[in-house]
mmCIF file of C-alpha atoms in Angstrom:
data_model
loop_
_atom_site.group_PDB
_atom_site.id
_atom_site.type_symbol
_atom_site.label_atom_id
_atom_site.label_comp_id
_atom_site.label_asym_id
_atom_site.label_seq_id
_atom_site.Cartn_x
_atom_site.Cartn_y
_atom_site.Cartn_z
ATOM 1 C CA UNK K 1 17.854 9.175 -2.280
ATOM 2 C CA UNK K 2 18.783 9.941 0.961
ATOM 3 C CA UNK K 3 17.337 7.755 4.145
ATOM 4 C CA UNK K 4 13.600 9.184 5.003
ATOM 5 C CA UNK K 5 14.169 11.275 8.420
ATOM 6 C CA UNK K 6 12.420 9.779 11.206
ATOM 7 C CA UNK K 7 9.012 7.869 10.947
ATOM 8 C CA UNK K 8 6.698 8.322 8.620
ATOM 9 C CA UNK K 9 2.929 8.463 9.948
ATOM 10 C CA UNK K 10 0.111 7.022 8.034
ATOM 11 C CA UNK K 11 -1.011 10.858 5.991
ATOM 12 C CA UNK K 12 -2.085 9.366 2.736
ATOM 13 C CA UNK K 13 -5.833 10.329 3.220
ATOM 14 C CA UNK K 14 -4.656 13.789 4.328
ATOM 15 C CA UNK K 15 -2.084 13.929 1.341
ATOM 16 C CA UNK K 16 -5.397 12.910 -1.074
ATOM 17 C CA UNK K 17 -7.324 15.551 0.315
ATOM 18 C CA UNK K 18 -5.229 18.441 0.235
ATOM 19 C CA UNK K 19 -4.561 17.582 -3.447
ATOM 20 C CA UNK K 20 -8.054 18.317 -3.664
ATOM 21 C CA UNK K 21 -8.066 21.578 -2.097
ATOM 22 C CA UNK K 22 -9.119 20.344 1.233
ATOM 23 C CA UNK K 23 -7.166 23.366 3.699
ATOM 24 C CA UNK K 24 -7.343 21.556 6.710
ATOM 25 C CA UNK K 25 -5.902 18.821 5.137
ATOM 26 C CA UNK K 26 -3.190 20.375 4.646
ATOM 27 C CA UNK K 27 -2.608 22.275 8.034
ATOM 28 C CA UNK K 28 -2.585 18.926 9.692
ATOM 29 C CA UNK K 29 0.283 17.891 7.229
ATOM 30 C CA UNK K 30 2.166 21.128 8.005
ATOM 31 C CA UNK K 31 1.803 19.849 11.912
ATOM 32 C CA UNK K 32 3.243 16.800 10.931
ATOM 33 C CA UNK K 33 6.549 17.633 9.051
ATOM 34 C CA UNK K 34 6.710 21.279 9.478
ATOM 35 C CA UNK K 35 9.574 20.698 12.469
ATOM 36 C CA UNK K 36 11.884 17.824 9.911
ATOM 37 C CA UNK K 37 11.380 20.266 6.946
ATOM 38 C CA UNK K 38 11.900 23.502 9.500
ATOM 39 C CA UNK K 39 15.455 21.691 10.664
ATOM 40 C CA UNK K 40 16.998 21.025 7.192
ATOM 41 C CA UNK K 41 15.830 24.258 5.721
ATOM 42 C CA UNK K 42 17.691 25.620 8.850
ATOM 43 C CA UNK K 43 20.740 23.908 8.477
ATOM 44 C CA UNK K 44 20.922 24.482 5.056
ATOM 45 C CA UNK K 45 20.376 28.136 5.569
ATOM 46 C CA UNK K 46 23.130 28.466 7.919
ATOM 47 C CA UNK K 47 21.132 28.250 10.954
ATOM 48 C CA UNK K 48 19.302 31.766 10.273
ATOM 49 C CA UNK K 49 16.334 31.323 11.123
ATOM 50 C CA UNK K 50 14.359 34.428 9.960
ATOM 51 C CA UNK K 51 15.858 33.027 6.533
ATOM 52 C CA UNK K 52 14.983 29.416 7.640
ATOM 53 C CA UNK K 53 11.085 30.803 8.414
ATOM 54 C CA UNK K 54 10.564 32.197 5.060
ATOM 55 C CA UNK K 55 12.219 29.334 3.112
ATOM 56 C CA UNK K 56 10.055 26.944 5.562
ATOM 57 C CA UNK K 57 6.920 29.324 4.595
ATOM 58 C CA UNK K 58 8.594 29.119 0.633
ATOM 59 C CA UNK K 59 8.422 25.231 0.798
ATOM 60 C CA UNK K 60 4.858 25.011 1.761
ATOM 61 C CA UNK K 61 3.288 27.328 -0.477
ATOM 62 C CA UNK K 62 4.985 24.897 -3.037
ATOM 63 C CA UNK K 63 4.188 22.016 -1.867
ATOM 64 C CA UNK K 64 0.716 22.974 -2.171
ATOM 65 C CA UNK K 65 1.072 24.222 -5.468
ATOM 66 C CA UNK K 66 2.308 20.798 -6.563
ATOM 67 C CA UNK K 67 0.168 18.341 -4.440
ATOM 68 C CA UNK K 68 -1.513 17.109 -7.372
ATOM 69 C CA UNK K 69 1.704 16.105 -9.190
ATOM 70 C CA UNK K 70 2.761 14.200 -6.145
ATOM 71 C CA UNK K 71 2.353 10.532 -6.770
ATOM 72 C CA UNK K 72 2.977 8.563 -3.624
ATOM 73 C CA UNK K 73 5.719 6.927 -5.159
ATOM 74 C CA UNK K 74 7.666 7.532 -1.956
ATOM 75 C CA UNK K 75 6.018 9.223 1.219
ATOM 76 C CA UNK K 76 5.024 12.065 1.230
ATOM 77 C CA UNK K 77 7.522 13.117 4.399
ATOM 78 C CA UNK K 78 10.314 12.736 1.832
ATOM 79 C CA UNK K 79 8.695 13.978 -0.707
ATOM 80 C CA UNK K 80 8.129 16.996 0.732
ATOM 81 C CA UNK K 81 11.716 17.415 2.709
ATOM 82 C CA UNK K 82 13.042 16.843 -0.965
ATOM 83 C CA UNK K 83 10.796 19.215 -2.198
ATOM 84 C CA UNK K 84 11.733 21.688 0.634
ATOM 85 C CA UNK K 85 15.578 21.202 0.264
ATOM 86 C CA UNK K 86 15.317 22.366 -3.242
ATOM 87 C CA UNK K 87 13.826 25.593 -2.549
ATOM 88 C CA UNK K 88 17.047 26.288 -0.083
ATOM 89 C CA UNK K 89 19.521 25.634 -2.811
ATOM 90 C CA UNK K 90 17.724 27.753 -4.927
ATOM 91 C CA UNK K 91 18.040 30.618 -2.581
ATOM 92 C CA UNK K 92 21.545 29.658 -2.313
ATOM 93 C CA UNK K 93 21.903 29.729 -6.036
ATOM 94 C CA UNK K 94 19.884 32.779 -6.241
ATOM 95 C CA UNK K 95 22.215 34.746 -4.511
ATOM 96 C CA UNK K 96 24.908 34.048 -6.912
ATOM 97 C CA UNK K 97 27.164 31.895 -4.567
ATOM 98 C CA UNK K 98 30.232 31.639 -5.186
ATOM 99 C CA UNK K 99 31.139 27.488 -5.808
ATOM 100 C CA UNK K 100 34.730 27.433 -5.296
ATOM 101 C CA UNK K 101 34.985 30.451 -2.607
ATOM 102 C CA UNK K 102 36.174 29.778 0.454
ATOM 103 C CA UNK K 103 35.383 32.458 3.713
ATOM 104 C CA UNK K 104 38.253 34.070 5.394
ATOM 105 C CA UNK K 105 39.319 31.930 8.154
ATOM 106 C CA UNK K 106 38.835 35.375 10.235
ATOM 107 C CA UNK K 107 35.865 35.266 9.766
ATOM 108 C CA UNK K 108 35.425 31.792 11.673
ATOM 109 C CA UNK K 109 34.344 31.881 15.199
ATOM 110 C CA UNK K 110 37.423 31.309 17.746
ATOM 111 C CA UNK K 111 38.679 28.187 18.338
ATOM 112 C CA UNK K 112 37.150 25.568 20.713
ATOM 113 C CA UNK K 113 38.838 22.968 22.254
ATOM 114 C CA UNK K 114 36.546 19.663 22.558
ATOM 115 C CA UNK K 115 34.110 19.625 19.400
ATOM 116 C CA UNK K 116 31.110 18.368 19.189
ATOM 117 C CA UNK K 117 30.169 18.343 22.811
ATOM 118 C CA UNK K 118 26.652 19.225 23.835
ATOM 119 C CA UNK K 119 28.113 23.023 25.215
ATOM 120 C CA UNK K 120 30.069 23.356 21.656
ATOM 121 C CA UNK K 121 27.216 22.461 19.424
ATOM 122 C CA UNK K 122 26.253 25.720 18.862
ATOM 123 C CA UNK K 123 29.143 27.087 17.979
ATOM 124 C CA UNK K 124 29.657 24.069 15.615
ATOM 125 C CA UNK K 125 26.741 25.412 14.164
ATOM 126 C CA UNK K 126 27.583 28.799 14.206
ATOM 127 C CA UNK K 127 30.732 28.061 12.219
ATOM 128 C CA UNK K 128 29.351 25.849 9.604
ATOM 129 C CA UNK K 129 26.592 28.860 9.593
ATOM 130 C CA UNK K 130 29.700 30.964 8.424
ATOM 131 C CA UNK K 131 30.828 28.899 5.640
ATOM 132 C CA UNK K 132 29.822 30.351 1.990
ATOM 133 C CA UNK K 133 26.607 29.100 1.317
ATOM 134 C CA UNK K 134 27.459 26.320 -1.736
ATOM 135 C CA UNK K 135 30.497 24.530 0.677
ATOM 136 C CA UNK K 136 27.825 25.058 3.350
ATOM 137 C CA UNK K 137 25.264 22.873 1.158
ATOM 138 C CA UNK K 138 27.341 20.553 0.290
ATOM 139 C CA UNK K 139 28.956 19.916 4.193
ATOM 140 C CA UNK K 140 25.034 20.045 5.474
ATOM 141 C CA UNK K 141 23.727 17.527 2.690
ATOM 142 C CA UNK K 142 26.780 14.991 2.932
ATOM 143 C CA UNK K 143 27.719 14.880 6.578
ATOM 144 C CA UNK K 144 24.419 15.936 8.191
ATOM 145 C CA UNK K 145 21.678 14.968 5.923
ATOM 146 C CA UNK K 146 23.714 11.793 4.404
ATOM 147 C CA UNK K 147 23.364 12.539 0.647
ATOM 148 C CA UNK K 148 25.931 10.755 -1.367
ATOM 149 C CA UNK K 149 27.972 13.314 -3.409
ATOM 150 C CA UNK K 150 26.016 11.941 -6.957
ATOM 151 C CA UNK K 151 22.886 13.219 -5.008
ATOM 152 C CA UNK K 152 24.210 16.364 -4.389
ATOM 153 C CA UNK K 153 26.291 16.969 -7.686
ATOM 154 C CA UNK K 154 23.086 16.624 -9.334
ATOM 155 C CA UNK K 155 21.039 19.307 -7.005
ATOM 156 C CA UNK K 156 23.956 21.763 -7.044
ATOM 157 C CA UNK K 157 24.681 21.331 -10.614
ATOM 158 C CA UNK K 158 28.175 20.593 -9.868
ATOM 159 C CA UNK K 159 30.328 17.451 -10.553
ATOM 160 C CA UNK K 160 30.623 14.787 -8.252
ATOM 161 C CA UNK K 161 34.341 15.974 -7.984
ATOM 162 C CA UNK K 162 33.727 19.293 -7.061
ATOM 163 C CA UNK K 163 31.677 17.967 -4.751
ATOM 164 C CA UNK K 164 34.121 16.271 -3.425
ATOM 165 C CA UNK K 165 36.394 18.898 -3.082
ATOM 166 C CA UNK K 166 34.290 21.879 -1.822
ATOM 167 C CA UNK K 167 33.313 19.303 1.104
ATOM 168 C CA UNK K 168 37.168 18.489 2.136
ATOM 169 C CA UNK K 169 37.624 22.366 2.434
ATOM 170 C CA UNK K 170 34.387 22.756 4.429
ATOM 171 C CA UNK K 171 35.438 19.950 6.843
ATOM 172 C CA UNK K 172 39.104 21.470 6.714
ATOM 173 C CA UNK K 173 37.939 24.553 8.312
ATOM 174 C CA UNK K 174 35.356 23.496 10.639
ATOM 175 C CA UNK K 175 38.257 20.946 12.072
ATOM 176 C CA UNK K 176 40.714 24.202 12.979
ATOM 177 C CA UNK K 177 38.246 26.425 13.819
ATOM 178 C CA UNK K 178 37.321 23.448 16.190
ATOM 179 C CA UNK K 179 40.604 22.467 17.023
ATOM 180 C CA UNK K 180 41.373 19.133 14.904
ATOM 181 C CA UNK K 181 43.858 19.180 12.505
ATOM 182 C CA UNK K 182 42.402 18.789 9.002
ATOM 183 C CA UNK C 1 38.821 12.028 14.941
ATOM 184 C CA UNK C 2 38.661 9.997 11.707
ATOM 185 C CA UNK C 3 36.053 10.116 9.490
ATOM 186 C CA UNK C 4 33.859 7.462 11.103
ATOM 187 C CA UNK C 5 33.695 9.919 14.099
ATOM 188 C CA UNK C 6 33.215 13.059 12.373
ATOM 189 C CA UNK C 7 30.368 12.105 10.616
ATOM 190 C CA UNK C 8 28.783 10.123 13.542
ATOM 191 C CA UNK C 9 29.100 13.442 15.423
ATOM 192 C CA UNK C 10 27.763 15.636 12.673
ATOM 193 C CA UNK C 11 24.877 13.729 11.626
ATOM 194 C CA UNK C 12 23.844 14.120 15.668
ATOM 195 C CA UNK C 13 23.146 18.083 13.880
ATOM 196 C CA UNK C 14 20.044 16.052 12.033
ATOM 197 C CA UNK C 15 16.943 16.617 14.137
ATOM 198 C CA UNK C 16 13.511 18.160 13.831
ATOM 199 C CA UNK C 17 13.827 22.010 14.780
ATOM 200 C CA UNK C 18 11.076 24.088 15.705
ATOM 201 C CA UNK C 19 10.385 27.313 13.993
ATOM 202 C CA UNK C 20 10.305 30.236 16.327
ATOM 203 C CA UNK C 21 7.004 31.223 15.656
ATOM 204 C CA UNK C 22 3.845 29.656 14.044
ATOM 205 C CA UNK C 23 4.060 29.802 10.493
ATOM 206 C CA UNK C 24 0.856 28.707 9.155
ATOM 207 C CA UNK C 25 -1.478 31.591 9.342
ATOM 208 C CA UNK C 26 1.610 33.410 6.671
ATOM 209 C CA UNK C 27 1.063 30.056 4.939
ATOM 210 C CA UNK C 28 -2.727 29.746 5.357
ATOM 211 C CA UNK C 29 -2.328 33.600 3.528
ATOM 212 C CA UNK C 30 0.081 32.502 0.822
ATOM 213 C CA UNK C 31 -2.456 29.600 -0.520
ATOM 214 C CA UNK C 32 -5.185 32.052 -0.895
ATOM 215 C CA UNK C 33 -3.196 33.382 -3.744
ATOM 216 C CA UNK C 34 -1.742 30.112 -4.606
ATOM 217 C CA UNK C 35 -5.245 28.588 -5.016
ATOM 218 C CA UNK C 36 -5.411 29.608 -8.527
ATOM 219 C CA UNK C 37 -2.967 27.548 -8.923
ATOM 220 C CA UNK C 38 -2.854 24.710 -6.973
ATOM 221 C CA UNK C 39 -5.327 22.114 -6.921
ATOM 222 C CA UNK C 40 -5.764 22.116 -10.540
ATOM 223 C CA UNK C 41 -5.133 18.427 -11.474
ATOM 224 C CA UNK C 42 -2.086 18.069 -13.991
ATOM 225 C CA UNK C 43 -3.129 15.608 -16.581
ATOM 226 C CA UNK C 44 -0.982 12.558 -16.664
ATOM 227 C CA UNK C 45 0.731 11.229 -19.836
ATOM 228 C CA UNK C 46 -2.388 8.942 -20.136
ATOM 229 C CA UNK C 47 -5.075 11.246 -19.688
ATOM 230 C CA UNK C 48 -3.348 13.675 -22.386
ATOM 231 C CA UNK C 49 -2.719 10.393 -24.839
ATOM 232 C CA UNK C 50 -6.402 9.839 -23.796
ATOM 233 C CA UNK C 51 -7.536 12.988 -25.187
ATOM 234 C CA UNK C 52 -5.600 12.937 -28.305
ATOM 235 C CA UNK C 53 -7.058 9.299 -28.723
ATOM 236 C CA UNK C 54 -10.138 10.495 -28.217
ATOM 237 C CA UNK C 55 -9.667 12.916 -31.311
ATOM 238 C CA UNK C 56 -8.710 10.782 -33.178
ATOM 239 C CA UNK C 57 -11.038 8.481 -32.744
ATOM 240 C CA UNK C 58 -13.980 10.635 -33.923
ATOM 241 C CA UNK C 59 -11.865 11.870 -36.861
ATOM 242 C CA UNK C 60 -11.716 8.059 -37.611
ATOM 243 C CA UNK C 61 -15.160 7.495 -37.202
ATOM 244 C CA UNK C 62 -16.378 10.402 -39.076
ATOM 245 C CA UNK C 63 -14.452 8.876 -42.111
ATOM 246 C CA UNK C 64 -15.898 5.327 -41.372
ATOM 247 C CA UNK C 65 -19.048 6.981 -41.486
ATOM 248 C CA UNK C 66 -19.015 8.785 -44.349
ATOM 249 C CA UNK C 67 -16.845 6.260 -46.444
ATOM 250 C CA UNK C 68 -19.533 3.557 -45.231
ATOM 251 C CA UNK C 69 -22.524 5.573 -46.708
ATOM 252 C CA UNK C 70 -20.405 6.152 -50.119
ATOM 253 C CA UNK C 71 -20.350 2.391 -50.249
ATOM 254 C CA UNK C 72 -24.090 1.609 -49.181
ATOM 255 C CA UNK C 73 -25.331 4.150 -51.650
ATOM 256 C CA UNK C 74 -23.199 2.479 -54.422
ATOM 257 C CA UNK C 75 -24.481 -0.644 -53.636
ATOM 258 C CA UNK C 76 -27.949 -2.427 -54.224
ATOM 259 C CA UNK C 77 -29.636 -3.953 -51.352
ATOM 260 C CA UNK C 78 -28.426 -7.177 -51.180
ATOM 261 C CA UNK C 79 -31.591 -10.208 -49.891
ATOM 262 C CA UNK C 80 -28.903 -11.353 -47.254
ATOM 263 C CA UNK C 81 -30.865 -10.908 -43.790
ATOM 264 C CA UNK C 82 -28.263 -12.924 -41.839
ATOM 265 C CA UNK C 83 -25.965 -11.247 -39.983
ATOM 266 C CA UNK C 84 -22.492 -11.731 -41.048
ATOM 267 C CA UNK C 85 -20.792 -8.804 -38.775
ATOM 268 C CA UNK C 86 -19.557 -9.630 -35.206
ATOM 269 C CA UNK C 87 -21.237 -7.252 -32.472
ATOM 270 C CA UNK C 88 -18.770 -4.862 -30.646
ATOM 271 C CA UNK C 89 -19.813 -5.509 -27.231
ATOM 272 C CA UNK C 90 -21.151 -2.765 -25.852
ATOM 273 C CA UNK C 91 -18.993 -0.148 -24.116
ATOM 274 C CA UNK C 92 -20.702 2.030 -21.101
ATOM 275 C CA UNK C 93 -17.807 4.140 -20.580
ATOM 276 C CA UNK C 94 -18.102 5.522 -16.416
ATOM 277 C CA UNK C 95 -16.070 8.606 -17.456
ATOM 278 C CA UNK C 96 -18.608 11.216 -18.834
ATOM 279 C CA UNK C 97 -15.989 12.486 -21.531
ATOM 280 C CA UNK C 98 -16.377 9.048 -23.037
ATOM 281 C CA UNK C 99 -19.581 8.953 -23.504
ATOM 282 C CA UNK C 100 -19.366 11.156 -26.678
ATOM 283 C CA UNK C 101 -17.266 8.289 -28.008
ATOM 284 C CA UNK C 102 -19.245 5.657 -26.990
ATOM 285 C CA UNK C 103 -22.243 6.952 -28.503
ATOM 286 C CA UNK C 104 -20.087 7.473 -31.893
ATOM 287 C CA UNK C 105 -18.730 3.652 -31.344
ATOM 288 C CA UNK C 106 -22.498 2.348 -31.186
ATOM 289 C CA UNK C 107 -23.600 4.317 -34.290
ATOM 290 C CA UNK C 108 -20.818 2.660 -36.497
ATOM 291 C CA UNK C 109 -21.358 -0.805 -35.298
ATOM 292 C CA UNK C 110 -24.873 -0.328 -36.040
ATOM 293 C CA UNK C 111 -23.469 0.615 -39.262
ATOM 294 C CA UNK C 112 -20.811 -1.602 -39.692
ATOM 295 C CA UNK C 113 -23.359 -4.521 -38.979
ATOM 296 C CA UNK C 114 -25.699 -3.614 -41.528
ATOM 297 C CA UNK C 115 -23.553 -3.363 -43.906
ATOM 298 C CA UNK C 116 -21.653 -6.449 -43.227
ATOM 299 C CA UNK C 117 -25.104 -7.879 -43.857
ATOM 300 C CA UNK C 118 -24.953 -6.962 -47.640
ATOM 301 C CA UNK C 119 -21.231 -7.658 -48.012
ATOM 302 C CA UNK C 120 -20.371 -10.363 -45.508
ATOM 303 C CA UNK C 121 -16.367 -10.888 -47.439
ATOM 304 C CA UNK C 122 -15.707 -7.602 -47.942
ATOM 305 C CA UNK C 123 -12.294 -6.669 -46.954
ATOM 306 C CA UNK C 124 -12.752 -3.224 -46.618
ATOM 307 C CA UNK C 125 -15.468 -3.627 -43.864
ATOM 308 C CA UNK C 126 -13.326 -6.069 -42.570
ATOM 309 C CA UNK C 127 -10.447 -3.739 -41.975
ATOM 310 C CA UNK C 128 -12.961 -0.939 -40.353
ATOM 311 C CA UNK C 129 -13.994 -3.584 -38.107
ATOM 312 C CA UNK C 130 -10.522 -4.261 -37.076
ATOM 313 C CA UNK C 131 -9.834 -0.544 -36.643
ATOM 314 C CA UNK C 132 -13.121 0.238 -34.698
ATOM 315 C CA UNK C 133 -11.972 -2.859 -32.822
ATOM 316 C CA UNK C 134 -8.746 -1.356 -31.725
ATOM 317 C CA UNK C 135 -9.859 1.970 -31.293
ATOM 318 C CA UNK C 136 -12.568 0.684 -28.672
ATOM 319 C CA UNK C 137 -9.734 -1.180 -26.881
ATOM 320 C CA UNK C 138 -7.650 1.199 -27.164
ATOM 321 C CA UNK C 139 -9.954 3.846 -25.533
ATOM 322 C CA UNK C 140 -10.875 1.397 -22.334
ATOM 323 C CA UNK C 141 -7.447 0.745 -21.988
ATOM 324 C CA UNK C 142 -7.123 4.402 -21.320
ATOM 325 C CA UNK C 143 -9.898 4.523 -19.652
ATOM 326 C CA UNK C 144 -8.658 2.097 -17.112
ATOM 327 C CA UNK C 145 -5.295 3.105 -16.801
ATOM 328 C CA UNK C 146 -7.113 6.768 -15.762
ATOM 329 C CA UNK C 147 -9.136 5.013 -13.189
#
């Protein structure tokens, strides 16, 4: 399981009611984690964020569906980022992504010279935004969201080696697009 | 940059983002048709053992019945007045589907009891005690474990 993002504010009562069809309930729970499950749905979605909106929108309508299933075994923050994770890999998976593909290193934005700096970080995100969508899950869940590659094997249906392997790629490129050698 | 570094840079990428616009009132719209759906309780592994329990129960007890008034008819009233048959303790069940059972589970120790008064050794009222027993335990275990 990866580590619960951020802290996690006292909801239960909200959580309870909403299972029970209680609306408001629920909007104050979407005020809560709306912004933690907004940014992974984001990343995951290659930082699109008309995509990221309706995947966001997506997650919700779910959750709601299956508040009464949920059963506080862990908090309902993670719960629901888990929950809204899965419905971006299955928009990844539902347009037929290719695992093993690669994008055309063309196709990469230009070179920068110092990554990771505060002025680059968009087009650090712009490039990993580039990548083909399953090497893009798999960067975004291991180096940004800090699933282990089990984790992620598991949600991508893939094995832990290919895992493995589609994420040294992913970094490969992101290094020289950056300007690191892989 | 080693891998200690790259991934202390990258997982700086994992913050909160705001969407650009509100998305609740397309979400508030959604549930309306999700509704139908949605706060339908799913029944737990319990509650659906509970039910088939439940079933079963009054299947057994129909039997008890029914093979208990085969064996008072066959019998002839025996002058034992003393009660030989150990009282199920009462069971006030405080979920409503329950109290069909409970009900059903009175009736056969009322039974049970009288006939246990004309054939205190028997061992076939001794095993329906055992299994009404069980069943009734059986039944508030459920009933706990459902809250």
């Amino acid at each position: 399981m990866p580590p619960a993002p951020a802290a996690e504010p006292t909801d239960t009562d909200d959580v309870r009611a909403a299972a029970a069809g209680d609306r408001r309930a629920f909007h104050r729970l979407y005020r809560l984690h709306v912004d933690r499950v907004y940014g992974a749905v984001y990343r995951l979605a290659g930082f699109d964020h008309a995509r990221a909106e309706d995947l966001t929108q997506d997650a919700f309508v779910r959750a709601w569906q299956k508040l009464s299933g949920f059963r506080h075994e862990s908090s309902f923050g993670t719960w629901l980022y888990r929950l809204a994770v899965n419905v971006a890999l299955m928009d990844i998976r539902a347009r037929g992504a290719d695992p093993v593909s690669m994008m055309a290193e063309d196709d990469l934005p230009d070179r920068g010279e110092t990554p990771f700096c505060a002025a680059e970080r968009e087009e650090l995100e712009r490039a990993i935004g580039k990548l083909p969508p399953r090497a893009r899950a798999v960067l975004v869940l291991h180096d940004i969201e800090g699933w282990r590659h089990e984790e992620i094997g598991v949600e991508l249906g893939m094995a832990v080696g290919s895992s493995k392997a589609q994420l040294h790629r992913a970094r490969g490129l992101l290094r020289k697009v950056l300007g690191e050698s892989a | 940059m080693n891998e200690f570094e790259w991934l202390r840079q990258t997982r700086a990428l994992r913050e909160p983002a705001s969407p650009r616009r509100d998305l609740w009132p397309a979400i508030d719209a959604a549930l309306d048709d999700a509704t139908s759906t949605a706060p339908v309780p799913r029944r737990s592994t319990a509650q659906r053992a509970q039910g088939w329990l439940l079933a079963a129960s009054f299947a057994g007890l129909s039997l008890f019945a029914g093979s208990l008034a085969v064996h008072l008819r066959d019998r002839p009233l025996a002058t034992a007045t003393a009660s030989a048959a150990p009282d199920l303790e009462r069971w006030r069940p405080s979920d409503p589907r329950l109290a069909g059972a409970a009900v059903e589970f009175d009736a056969a120790n009322m039974e049970l009891r009288q006939a246990m008064e004309q054939a205190p050794h028997s061992p076939a009222l001794q095993r329906l005690l055992y299994r009404m027993q069980k069943q009734q335990s059986q039944l508030r275990q459920l009933e706990h474990q459902a809250g």
